Amino acid sequence: METKFDMIVIGAGHAGCEAALAGARLGKKVLLTCLNLDSVAFLACNPSIGGTAKGHLVCEIDALGGEMGINADETSIQIRMLNEGKGPAVHSLRAQVDKIAYHCRMKKVLEENPSVFLKQAEVTEILVENEKVIGVKTALGESFFAGAVVVATGVYLKSRIIIGEFSQNIGPNGFASANGLTQSLLDLGFEIRRFKTGTPARINGRTIDFSKLAPQEGTDGISFSPLSKNPNKNVAICFETATNLKTHEIILKNLKRAPMFSGEIKGVGPRYCPSIEDKIVRFPNRERHQIFLEPEALSTNEIYVQGVSTSLPADVQNEMYASIEGLENAQIMRNAYAIEYDCINSQELSPSLESKKISGLFFAGQINGTSGYEEAAAQGLVAGINASLKLDGKSSLVLKRNEAYIGVLIDDLVTKGTNEPYRMMTSRAEFRLVLRQDNADSRLTEIGRKIGLVSDERYQLFKKKQEILEKMRKKLEILIKIDEKTKKFLKENQEPIPSGSIKAIDLLKRNNIDIYKLNETYDLFSEEETRFMDTINTEVKYSGYIKQQNDEIEKLKKQEEVSLVEVEDYFKIKGLRIEAQQKLNKIRPETLGQASRISGVSPADITVLSIYLKTRKK
């Protein structure tokens, strides 16, 4: 086994896979270590990729040249567009994937890349000299060396599974935990935190009464990536049910045995993905909580019970699940559990995800305090890119909040930090109307191409799409005569008739007219795909709001361009409040814009900083 590499990635979950592939595709020799090769890209919780805001992240990963979107498309068994009844900014793809096929395909992609070296090993120490990373050491005493290291350990650092009164120091699905690396991070000066998350039971589909449940079908003709060779087949059906008052009574009766209320669980759990016992306590007046039954894979009968995450004892779980309609005779194959694990304070990282303390050491995924496969993969991709750029002596890739959800995610982590498992939501993005799924490639593919990560095939598909959209925009500039056909069209859609000719784009701006009605009457886009028509429809319908957001982005750009890198000590700047001085010295923001988003730094402090910088420049 070789011992010298360009880059070492610790952990082969969703963050580690993207980091390793990004490094390898950018010409680096990468060692990817994993506690157990059977857990590569393992879907430890729900068997799905995407969802609200998370689907945006997957499309952005794909646009930059990442793998998650393609892997999800190739292994999906059902795919749906969520939030179609709401505005386009929150439309989100969610794919139910075959979790076994997902793991196998991603592992094969890694194995077949000649620049990736997969090794089953537990890394117990990060090797550092003169505040610069030089490699890692494993539990077997082997040492491997590289100029950049990405830590992507997921939930495995000192992980502990809790089910009622029972607990065991293992990782998800019975995989081994990583017990040595935490001490190495402490020795290097990192602040370690303890977070908690959980997962519901898996039940035998053969024991479910599906006749009592509401089915949920998939949507044909949609996918995350234009590169996908095998579009989703929608061969699986999900089902919907709900808890009831009897379920709630069982939970409340056994609340003293719930580890999260008894004090057995010490880690901080996710506010936006609570356990069922937490839901019952927090919302005492709700009589039901929605549940989705999702198949884990085509080769198994295991069904994931979305919405009933718990750490209650096994006997209570049996009683609780049996109280739910359709699950009266359900057999639990894998019990629900909570898991505690170690992570770092993400404010100790720069926007490139590199440690501020140690040069060449990057962190990505749940080690940074996030939850979710998509958040992890997005960070892994950025960390892998930036580790490669650093090795080449190039500037880091830092996506801004107005450029990508990935930019929002990373900026939140390194600027604001998180005291609980962080989850991406559309409400976190100030400019979400310009950060839609359908324009992810318009925003990011040129960036990925410039870096060298977007393939020729991906880039040609992107260019073709842009040409089609531009032709469609030009067609909307044609003048339409106010003849009998147009008068009838306007009357049918309850729109006033103009005095003279009108452009097609102005017709489309009318409240009661969409691109499909326009096309049906005037046959402007008879050969174009639905996804292109949806994009144009959104651009035109929301053009006013999009312009407002773009104007706001331009105003904020000035602050984002003001560098604070040369400021050595904020305590020496007169006029700053003590809290601001402390926060600024700790976080070390790179720009004035980043400084303005730090909790405890007021607009008055930003004004003081601006004046200081102008005076210093003079």
Coordinates of C-alpha atoms in Angstrom, one line a residue:
M1 CA 0.0 0.0 0.0
E2 CA 1.3 3.4 -0.9
T3 CA 1.7 5.9 1.9
K4 CA 2.0 9.2 0.0
F5 CA -1.0 10.9 -1.4
D6 CA -2.1 14.4 -2.5
M7 CA -5.2 14.3 -0.4
I8 CA -6.6 12.1 2.4
V9 CA -10.4 12.0 3.1
I10 CA -11.5 10.5 6.5
G11 CA -14.9 8.9 6.1
A12 CA -16.8 7.7 3.1
G13 CA -20.3 8.9 3.8
H14 CA -22.0 11.5 1.6
A15 CA -19.5 14.2 2.4
G16 CA -16.4 12.0 2.0
C17 CA -17.5 10.5 -1.3
E18 CA -18.0 14.0 -2.9
A19 CA -14.7 15.3 -1.4
A20 CA -12.8 12.3 -2.7
L21 CA -14.3 12.4 -6.2
A22 CA -13.8 16.1 -6.5
G23 CA -10.2 15.7 -5.6
A24 CA -9.6 12.8 -8.0
R25 CA -11.4 14.5 -10.9
L26 CA -9.2 17.6 -10.3
G27 CA -6.1 15.4 -10.8
K28 CA -5.2 14.6 -7.2
K29 CA -4.3 11.2 -5.8
V30 CA -6.8 10.6 -3.0
L31 CA -6.8 8.1 -0.1
L32 CA -10.4 7.6 1.1
T33 CA -10.6 5.8 4.4
C34 CA -13.8 4.2 5.9
L35 CA -14.5 2.3 9.1
N36 CA -16.4 -0.3 7.1
L37 CA -16.5 -0.4 3.3
D38 CA -20.1 -1.7 3.5
S39 CA -21.1 1.8 4.8
V40 CA -19.8 3.8 1.8
A41 CA -22.5 6.3 0.9
F42 CA -24.8 4.5 3.4
L43 CA -28.3 6.0 3.9
A44 CA -28.4 5.6 7.6
C45 CA -31.8 7.2 8.1
N46 CA -34.5 7.8 5.4
P47 CA -34.0 6.1 2.1
S48 CA -34.4 9.3 0.1
I49 CA -32.4 12.1 -1.5
G50 CA -33.7 15.6 -1.8
G51 CA -36.8 17.3 -0.3
T52 CA -37.6 20.9 0.6
A53 CA -34.4 22.9 0.2
K54 CA -32.4 19.7 0.1
G55 CA -33.4 19.2 -3.5
H56 CA -31.9 22.6 -4.3
L57 CA -28.6 21.4 -2.8
V58 CA -28.6 18.3 -4.9
C59 CA -29.2 20.2 -8.1
E60 CA -26.4 22.6 -7.1
I61 CA -24.0 19.7 -6.4
D62 CA -24.8 18.3 -9.9
A63 CA -24.4 21.7 -11.5
L64 CA -20.9 22.0 -10.1
G65 CA -19.9 18.5 -11.2
G66 CA -20.7 16.4 -8.2
E67 CA -22.1 12.9 -8.1
M68 CA -25.1 12.8 -5.7
G69 CA -27.8 13.8 -8.2
I70 CA -26.7 11.3 -10.8
N71 CA -26.5 8.5 -8.2
A72 CA -30.0 9.4 -6.9
D73 CA -31.4 9.4 -10.4
E74 CA -29.8 6.1 -11.4
T75 CA -31.1 4.3 -8.2
S76 CA -34.4 6.0 -7.6
I77 CA -37.5 3.9 -7.3
Q78 CA -39.9 6.9 -7.0
I79 CA -39.4 10.6 -7.5
R80 CA -41.8 13.5 -6.8
M81 CA -41.8 17.3 -7.0
L82 CA -42.8 18.7 -3.6
N83 CA -44.6 22.0 -2.9
E84 CA -46.1 22.3 -6.4
G85 CA -49.0 24.1 -4.9
K86 CA -46.7 26.9 -3.7
G87 CA -44.4 29.3 -5.5
P88 CA -41.5 28.1 -7.7
A89 CA -38.9 29.2 -5.2
V90 CA -39.8 26.3 -2.9
H91 CA -40.5 23.6 -5.5
S92 CA -38.2 20.7 -4.5
L93 CA -37.3 17.3 -6.0
R94 CA -37.3 14.3 -3.7
A95 CA -36.3 10.9 -4.8
Q96 CA -37.1 7.6 -3.0
V97 CA -34.0 5.6 -3.7
D98 CA -33.0 2.0 -3.4
K99 CA -30.6 2.3 -0.5
I100 CA -28.7 -0.9 -1.4
A101 CA -28.3 0.1 -5.0
Y102 CA -27.4 3.7 -4.0
H103 CA -24.5 2.4 -1.8
C104 CA -23.3 -0.1 -4.4
R105 CA -23.3 2.3 -7.3
M106 CA -21.4 5.1 -5.4
K107 CA -18.9 2.5 -4.2
K108 CA -18.4 1.3 -7.7
V109 CA -17.9 4.9 -9.0
L110 CA -15.2 5.4 -6.4
E111 CA -13.5 2.0 -7.1
E112 CA -13.4 2.6 -10.8
N113 CA -11.7 6.0 -10.5
P114 CA -8.0 5.3 -10.9
S115 CA -7.1 8.3 -8.6
V116 CA -9.1 7.1 -5.6
F117 CA -7.7 4.6 -3.2
L118 CA -10.4 3.1 -0.9
K119 CA -9.2 1.6 2.4
Q120 CA -11.1 0.2 5.3
A121 CA -9.4 1.7 8.3
E122 CA -10.1 3.8 11.5
V123 CA -8.1 7.0 11.5
T124 CA -7.2 7.8 15.1
E125 CA -4.8 10.7 14.7
I126 CA -4.3 13.7 12.5
L127 CA -0.6 14.4 12.0
V128 CA 0.5 18.0 12.1
E129 CA 3.8 19.8 11.9
N130 CA 4.3 23.6 12.3
E131 CA 0.5 24.2 12.2
K132 CA 0.2 22.4 8.9
V133 CA -1.4 19.0 8.3
I134 CA 1.0 16.3 6.9
G135 CA -1.1 13.1 7.2
V136 CA -3.0 10.7 9.4
K137 CA -2.4 7.6 11.5
T138 CA -4.7 4.6 11.8
A139 CA -5.7 2.3 14.7
L140 CA -3.4 -0.4 13.2
G141 CA -0.4 2.0 13.5
E142 CA -0.2 2.8 9.7
S143 CA 0.7 6.3 8.7
F144 CA -0.3 8.0 5.5
F145 CA 0.9 11.4 4.3
A146 CA -0.7 14.2 2.2
G147 CA -0.7 17.9 1.9
A148 CA -4.4 18.2 2.5
V149 CA -6.8 16.2 4.7
V150 CA -10.6 16.4 4.7
V151 CA -12.4 15.2 7.9
A152 CA -15.8 13.8 7.0
T153 CA -16.6 11.4 9.9
G154 CA -20.4 11.8 9.9
V155 CA -22.1 10.6 13.1
Y156 CA -19.4 8.0 13.9
L157 CA -17.2 10.0 16.4
K158 CA -17.7 8.3 19.8
S159 CA -21.2 7.4 18.6
R160 CA -23.6 5.8 21.0
I161 CA -27.0 4.2 20.1
I162 CA -29.8 4.6 22.7
I163 CA -33.1 2.6 22.8
G164 CA -34.9 3.1 26.1
E165 CA -32.7 1.9 29.0
F166 CA -30.3 0.2 26.5
S167 CA -27.3 1.9 25.0
Q168 CA -24.3 0.7 23.0
N169 CA -21.2 2.4 21.7
I170 CA -21.7 1.7 18.0
G171 CA -22.7 3.7 14.9
P172 CA -25.7 3.5 12.7
N173 CA -27.0 0.1 11.6
G174 CA -24.6 -1.7 14.0
F175 CA -21.4 -0.3 12.3
A176 CA -18.4 0.3 14.5
S177 CA -17.9 3.8 16.0
A178 CA -14.7 5.8 15.7
N179 CA -13.3 6.2 19.2
G180 CA -9.8 7.5 18.7
L181 CA -10.1 10.6 16.6
T182 CA -11.9 12.9 19.1
Q183 CA -8.9 13.0 21.4
S184 CA -6.7 13.9 18.5
L185 CA -9.0 16.8 17.6
L186 CA -9.0 17.9 21.3
D187 CA -5.2 17.8 21.3
L188 CA -5.2 20.0 18.2
G189 CA -7.3 22.6 20.1
F190 CA -10.7 22.0 18.5
E191 CA -13.9 22.6 20.6
I192 CA -15.9 19.3 20.7
R193 CA -19.6 19.3 21.0
R194 CA -22.1 16.5 21.5
F195 CA -25.1 16.3 19.2
K196 CA -27.9 13.8 18.8
T197 CA -30.2 12.6 16.0
G198 CA -32.5 9.6 15.6
T199 CA -34.3 7.4 13.2
P200 CA -37.6 5.5 13.2
A201 CA -38.2 1.7 13.0
R202 CA -38.1 -0.4 9.9
I203 CA -41.0 -2.8 9.6
N204 CA -41.8 -5.8 7.5
G205 CA -44.0 -4.6 4.5
R206 CA -45.6 -8.1 4.4
T207 CA -47.3 -7.3 7.8
I208 CA -48.8 -3.9 6.8
D209 CA -52.4 -3.6 5.8
F210 CA -52.0 -1.2 2.8
S211 CA -55.7 -1.3 2.1
K212 CA -56.2 1.1 5.0
L213 CA -53.6 3.6 3.7
A214 CA -53.5 6.4 1.2
P215 CA -51.1 5.7 -1.7
Q216 CA -48.6 8.3 -3.0
E217 CA -47.5 8.0 -6.6
G218 CA -44.4 9.4 -8.2
T219 CA -44.0 12.0 -11.0
D220 CA -42.8 10.9 -14.4
G221 CA -40.2 12.8 -16.5
I222 CA -38.2 14.6 -13.8
S223 CA -34.7 14.1 -12.5
F224 CA -31.9 15.8 -10.6
S225 CA -29.3 15.6 -13.4
P226 CA -29.3 15.9 -17.2
L227 CA -26.5 13.3 -17.2
S228 CA -28.7 10.5 -15.9
K229 CA -28.8 7.6 -18.4
N230 CA -31.6 5.8 -16.6
P231 CA -34.5 8.1 -15.7
N232 CA -36.5 7.1 -12.7
K233 CA -38.9 4.3 -13.2
N234 CA -41.4 5.2 -10.4
V235 CA -41.7 1.5 -9.6
A236 CA -42.4 2.0 -5.9
I237 CA -45.4 3.5 -4.1
C238 CA -45.3 5.2 -0.8
F239 CA -48.2 5.3 1.6
E240 CA -49.6 7.8 4.1
T241 CA -51.1 7.2 7.5
A242 CA -51.0 9.1 10.9
T243 CA -50.7 8.8 14.6
N244 CA -53.9 9.0 16.7
L245 CA -54.9 9.8 20.3
K246 CA -54.2 6.2 21.3
T247 CA -50.7 6.5 20.0
H248 CA -50.2 9.7 21.9
E249 CA -51.6 8.1 25.1
I250 CA -49.1 5.2 24.9
I251 CA -46.2 7.7 24.5
L252 CA -47.3 10.0 27.3
K253 CA -47.8 7.0 29.6
N254 CA -44.2 5.9 29.0
L255 CA -42.6 9.4 28.9
K256 CA -40.5 8.6 32.1
R257 CA -38.8 5.8 30.1
A258 CA -38.0 8.1 27.2
P259 CA -34.2 8.7 27.2
M260 CA -34.5 12.3 26.0
F261 CA -36.7 13.1 29.0
S262 CA -35.0 10.9 31.6
G263 CA -31.6 12.6 31.1
E264 CA -30.0 9.5 29.5
I265 CA -29.4 11.5 26.3
K266 CA -26.9 14.3 26.8
G267 CA -26.5 15.5 23.2
V268 CA -28.5 18.3 21.6
G269 CA -31.1 17.1 19.1
P270 CA -32.5 18.7 15.9
R271 CA -35.3 21.2 16.4
Y272 CA -36.7 20.7 12.9
C273 CA -36.7 16.9 12.9
P274 CA -38.0 16.0 16.4
S275 CA -38.7 12.6 17.7
I276 CA -42.4 11.5 18.0
E277 CA -42.3 11.9 21.8
D278 CA -40.9 15.4 21.5
K279 CA -43.7 16.2 19.0
I280 CA -46.4 15.0 21.4
V281 CA -45.0 17.1 24.3
R282 CA -44.5 20.2 22.2
F283 CA -47.9 20.1 20.4
P284 CA -50.3 18.7 23.1
N285 CA -53.4 19.8 21.2
R286 CA -52.6 18.0 17.9
E287 CA -54.6 14.8 17.5
R288 CA -52.6 13.3 14.7
H289 CA -49.1 13.5 13.2
Q290 CA -48.5 12.6 9.5
I291 CA -46.6 9.4 8.7
F292 CA -45.2 8.2 5.4
L293 CA -44.3 4.6 4.8
E294 CA -41.3 4.4 2.4
P295 CA -39.7 1.3 0.9
E296 CA -36.0 0.9 1.7
A297 CA -35.1 -1.0 -1.5
L298 CA -36.6 -3.3 -4.2
S299 CA -34.7 -6.3 -2.8
T300 CA -36.2 -6.2 0.7
N301 CA -39.6 -5.9 2.4
E302 CA -38.2 -3.3 4.9
I303 CA -40.4 -0.2 5.2
Y304 CA -39.1 3.1 6.7
V305 CA -41.7 4.8 9.0
Q306 CA -41.1 8.4 8.2
G307 CA -42.3 10.7 11.0
V308 CA -42.0 8.3 13.9
S309 CA -38.4 8.7 15.0
T310 CA -38.0 7.6 18.6
S311 CA -35.7 6.3 21.3
L312 CA -38.5 4.7 23.5
P313 CA -37.9 1.2 24.8
A314 CA -38.5 -1.7 22.5
D315 CA -41.7 -2.9 24.3
V316 CA -43.2 0.6 24.0
Q317 CA -42.2 0.8 20.3
N318 CA -44.1 -2.4 19.7
E319 CA -47.3 -1.1 21.3
M320 CA -46.9 2.4 19.8
Y321 CA -46.5 1.3 16.2
A322 CA -49.3 -1.2 16.5
S323 CA -51.7 1.6 17.5
I324 CA -51.3 3.3 14.0
E325 CA -53.8 2.6 11.3
G326 CA -52.5 0.0 8.9
L327 CA -49.7 -1.1 11.2
E328 CA -51.9 -3.1 13.7
N329 CA -50.0 -6.3 12.9
A330 CA -46.7 -4.8 11.8
Q331 CA -43.5 -6.6 12.6
I332 CA -40.6 -4.4 13.6
M333 CA -37.5 -5.6 11.8
R334 CA -35.1 -2.9 13.1
N335 CA -36.0 -0.8 16.2
A336 CA -35.9 2.9 16.2
Y337 CA -33.0 4.5 18.0
A338 CA -31.3 7.8 19.0
I339 CA -27.7 8.3 18.3
E340 CA -25.2 10.7 20.0
Y341 CA -21.9 11.7 18.4
D342 CA -19.1 14.2 18.6
C343 CA -18.7 17.2 16.3
I344 CA -16.7 20.4 16.2
N345 CA -17.7 24.1 16.4
S346 CA -18.1 25.1 12.8
Q347 CA -17.1 28.7 13.6
E348 CA -13.5 27.5 13.8
L349 CA -13.5 27.1 10.0
S350 CA -13.0 29.6 7.2
P351 CA -15.6 29.9 4.4
S352 CA -13.5 27.5 2.4
L353 CA -14.2 24.9 5.2
E354 CA -10.5 24.9 6.1
S355 CA -9.4 25.1 9.7
K356 CA -8.3 28.5 10.9
K357 CA -5.8 26.8 13.1
I358 CA -4.2 24.2 10.9
S359 CA -3.3 24.8 7.2
G360 CA -4.6 22.1 4.8
L361 CA -7.1 20.6 7.2
F362 CA -10.7 20.7 6.0
F363 CA -14.0 19.6 7.6
A364 CA -17.2 18.6 5.9
G365 CA -20.6 17.1 6.8
Q366 CA -22.0 16.2 10.2
I367 CA -18.7 16.8 11.9
N368 CA -19.5 20.5 11.3
G369 CA -22.8 20.1 13.1
T370 CA -25.2 19.6 10.2
S371 CA -27.8 17.0 9.6
G372 CA -28.8 15.4 6.3
Y373 CA -27.1 13.7 3.4
E374 CA -27.5 16.6 1.1
E375 CA -26.0 19.2 3.5
A376 CA -23.1 16.8 4.0
A377 CA -22.5 16.1 0.2
A378 CA -22.6 19.9 -0.5
Q379 CA -19.9 20.5 2.1
G380 CA -17.9 17.5 0.9
L381 CA -17.8 18.8 -2.6
V382 CA -16.7 22.3 -1.5
A383 CA -14.1 20.9 0.8
G384 CA -12.7 18.6 -1.9
I385 CA -12.6 21.4 -4.4
N386 CA -10.8 23.8 -2.0
A387 CA -8.3 21.1 -0.8
S388 CA -7.4 20.6 -4.4
L389 CA -7.2 24.4 -5.1
K390 CA -4.9 24.8 -2.1
L391 CA -2.6 22.1 -3.2
D392 CA -2.4 23.9 -6.6
G393 CA -1.7 27.3 -4.9
K394 CA -5.0 28.7 -6.2
S395 CA -7.6 30.9 -4.5
S396 CA -10.5 29.1 -2.7
L397 CA -14.0 28.6 -4.0
V398 CA -16.4 30.6 -1.7
L399 CA -20.0 30.6 -3.0
K400 CA -21.9 33.7 -1.8
R401 CA -25.4 33.6 -0.3
N402 CA -26.8 35.1 -3.4
E403 CA -25.2 32.5 -5.6
A404 CA -26.3 29.2 -4.1
Y405 CA -28.0 27.4 -1.2
I406 CA -24.5 25.9 -0.7
G407 CA -23.3 29.4 0.0
V408 CA -26.1 30.0 2.5
L409 CA -25.3 26.7 4.2
I410 CA -21.6 27.3 4.6
D411 CA -21.9 30.9 5.5
D412 CA -24.5 30.1 8.3
L413 CA -22.1 27.4 9.7
V414 CA -18.9 29.5 9.7
T415 CA -20.4 32.9 10.5
K416 CA -23.4 32.2 12.8
G417 CA -22.5 28.7 14.0
T418 CA -25.0 26.2 15.2
N419 CA -25.9 24.9 18.7
E420 CA -28.1 22.0 17.3
P421 CA -28.0 19.8 14.2
Y422 CA -28.3 22.3 11.3
R423 CA -30.9 21.6 8.6
M424 CA -31.2 23.5 5.3
M425 CA -34.5 25.2 4.7
T426 CA -35.7 27.5 2.0
S427 CA -36.5 30.2 4.6
R428 CA -32.8 30.5 5.4
A429 CA -32.1 31.9 1.9
E430 CA -32.8 35.6 1.6
F431 CA -32.7 35.4 -2.2
R432 CA -34.5 32.1 -2.8
L433 CA -36.5 33.3 -5.8
V434 CA -33.2 33.6 -7.7
L435 CA -31.8 30.4 -6.2
R436 CA -34.3 28.0 -7.7
Q437 CA -33.7 24.3 -8.6
D438 CA -34.4 24.9 -12.3
N439 CA -31.6 27.6 -12.7
A440 CA -28.9 25.8 -10.6
D441 CA -26.9 25.2 -13.7
S442 CA -27.3 28.8 -14.9
R443 CA -25.8 29.9 -11.6
L444 CA -23.1 27.4 -11.1
T445 CA -22.0 25.3 -14.1
E446 CA -19.7 28.0 -15.5
I447 CA -18.0 28.1 -12.0
G448 CA -17.6 24.3 -12.0
R449 CA -16.3 24.3 -15.5
K450 CA -13.7 27.0 -14.7
I451 CA -12.5 24.9 -11.8
G452 CA -12.2 21.9 -14.0
L453 CA -14.9 19.7 -12.4
V454 CA -17.7 19.9 -15.0
S455 CA -17.2 17.3 -17.7
D456 CA -17.4 18.0 -21.5
E457 CA -20.7 16.1 -21.7
R458 CA -22.2 18.0 -18.8
Y459 CA -21.0 21.3 -20.2
Q460 CA -22.4 20.6 -23.7
L461 CA -25.8 19.8 -22.2
F462 CA -25.7 23.0 -20.2
K463 CA -24.8 25.1 -23.3
K464 CA -27.6 23.5 -25.3
K465 CA -30.1 24.3 -22.5
Q466 CA -29.0 27.9 -22.4
E467 CA -29.4 28.2 -26.2
I468 CA -33.0 26.8 -26.0
L469 CA -34.0 29.2 -23.3
E470 CA -32.6 32.1 -25.2
K471 CA -34.5 31.2 -28.3
M472 CA -37.7 30.9 -26.2
R473 CA -37.1 34.3 -24.7
K474 CA -36.7 35.8 -28.2
K475 CA -40.0 34.2 -29.3
L476 CA -41.8 36.0 -26.5
E477 CA -40.8 39.3 -28.0
I478 CA -43.0 38.8 -31.1
L479 CA -46.0 41.1 -31.5
I480 CA -49.4 39.5 -31.4
K481 CA -52.3 41.2 -33.3
I482 CA -55.5 41.8 -31.5
D483 CA -57.6 39.8 -34.0
E484 CA -60.6 37.6 -33.2
K485 CA -58.5 34.7 -32.0
T486 CA -56.7 36.9 -29.5
K487 CA -59.9 38.6 -28.3
K488 CA -61.5 35.2 -27.7
F489 CA -58.3 34.0 -25.9
L490 CA -58.3 37.1 -23.6
K491 CA -62.1 36.8 -22.9
E492 CA -61.8 33.1 -22.0
N493 CA -59.1 34.0 -19.5
Q494 CA -61.0 37.0 -18.2
E495 CA -58.3 39.4 -19.2
P496 CA -58.9 42.9 -20.7
I497 CA -58.4 43.5 -24.4
P498 CA -55.6 46.0 -25.2
S499 CA -56.2 48.8 -27.9
G500 CA -53.2 47.8 -30.1
S501 CA -50.8 44.9 -30.7
I502 CA -49.2 43.3 -27.7
K503 CA -46.0 41.3 -27.1
A504 CA -46.3 37.7 -26.2
I505 CA -44.2 38.3 -23.1
D506 CA -46.7 40.9 -21.9
L507 CA -49.6 38.5 -22.4
L508 CA -47.7 36.0 -20.3
K509 CA -47.4 38.5 -17.5
R510 CA -51.2 38.6 -17.2
N511 CA -52.4 36.9 -14.0
N512 CA -54.8 34.4 -15.7
I513 CA -52.4 33.3 -18.5
D514 CA -49.5 30.9 -18.2
I515 CA -47.1 29.6 -20.8
Y516 CA -49.1 26.5 -21.4
K517 CA -52.3 28.5 -22.3
L518 CA -50.2 30.8 -24.5
N519 CA -48.6 27.9 -26.3
E520 CA -51.9 26.1 -26.8
T521 CA -53.3 29.2 -28.6
Y522 CA -50.2 30.4 -30.5
D523 CA -48.0 27.3 -30.8
L524 CA -44.8 29.1 -29.8
F525 CA -43.0 26.3 -28.0
S526 CA -44.5 23.1 -29.5
E527 CA -41.1 21.3 -29.5
E528 CA -39.8 22.4 -26.1
E529 CA -39.6 20.2 -23.0
T530 CA -41.8 21.0 -20.0
R531 CA -38.8 21.8 -17.8
F532 CA -37.8 24.6 -20.1
M533 CA -41.3 26.0 -20.4
D534 CA -41.6 26.0 -16.5
T535 CA -38.3 28.0 -16.3
I536 CA -39.5 30.6 -18.8
N537 CA -42.9 30.8 -17.1
T538 CA -41.2 31.5 -13.8
E539 CA -38.8 34.1 -15.2
V540 CA -41.6 36.1 -16.7
K541 CA -44.3 35.7 -14.0
Y542 CA -41.9 36.7 -11.2
S543 CA -39.7 39.1 -13.2
G544 CA -40.6 42.0 -11.0
Y545 CA -39.7 40.2 -7.8
I546 CA -36.6 38.7 -9.3
K547 CA -35.5 42.3 -10.3
Q548 CA -36.1 43.4 -6.7
Q549 CA -33.9 40.6 -5.4
N550 CA -31.2 41.3 -7.9
D551 CA -31.2 45.0 -6.9
E552 CA -30.8 44.0 -3.3
I553 CA -27.9 41.6 -4.3
E554 CA -26.1 44.5 -6.0
K555 CA -26.4 46.7 -3.0
L556 CA -24.9 44.0 -0.7
K557 CA -22.1 43.2 -3.1
K558 CA -20.2 46.3 -2.0
Q559 CA -19.9 44.9 1.6
E560 CA -19.0 41.5 0.3
E561 CA -16.1 43.0 -1.7
V562 CA -14.6 44.8 1.4
S563 CA -11.8 42.6 2.8
L564 CA -11.1 42.3 6.5
V565 CA -8.2 39.8 6.1
E566 CA -5.6 42.4 7.1
V567 CA -7.3 43.4 10.3
E568 CA -5.2 41.8 13.0
D569 CA -6.9 42.8 16.3
Y570 CA -10.4 44.2 16.6
F571 CA -9.7 45.2 20.2
K572 CA -7.6 48.0 18.9
I573 CA -10.4 49.5 16.8
K574 CA -12.0 52.3 18.8
G575 CA -15.8 52.6 18.8
L576 CA -16.5 48.9 18.5
R577 CA -18.6 47.5 21.4
I578 CA -16.8 44.9 23.5
E579 CA -19.2 42.1 22.4
A580 CA -18.4 42.9 18.7
Q581 CA -14.7 43.0 19.4
Q582 CA -14.9 39.6 21.1
K583 CA -17.0 38.0 18.3
L584 CA -14.9 39.5 15.5
N585 CA -11.6 38.4 17.0
K586 CA -13.0 34.8 17.5
I587 CA -14.6 34.3 14.1
R588 CA -12.2 36.4 12.0
P589 CA -14.6 37.3 9.1
E590 CA -13.1 37.6 5.7
T591 CA -15.3 40.4 4.4
L592 CA -17.4 43.2 5.8
G593 CA -20.5 41.4 4.6
Q594 CA -19.7 38.3 6.6
A595 CA -19.0 40.5 9.7
S596 CA -22.5 42.0 9.4
R597 CA -24.0 38.5 9.7
I598 CA -22.3 37.7 13.0
S599 CA -24.7 37.5 16.0
G600 CA -23.7 40.3 18.3
V601 CA -22.3 42.6 15.6
S602 CA -24.7 45.6 15.2
P603 CA -25.1 47.9 12.2
A604 CA -23.4 50.6 14.3
D605 CA -20.4 48.3 14.6
I606 CA -20.3 47.8 10.8
T607 CA -20.3 51.6 10.4
V608 CA -17.4 51.9 12.7
L609 CA -15.5 49.2 10.8
S610 CA -16.3 50.9 7.5
I611 CA -14.9 54.2 8.7
Y612 CA -11.8 52.5 10.2
L613 CA -11.1 50.8 6.9
K614 CA -11.5 54.0 4.9
T615 CA -9.2 55.9 7.3
R616 CA -6.6 53.0 7.2
K617 CA -6.7 53.1 3.4
K618 CA -6.0 56.8 3.3

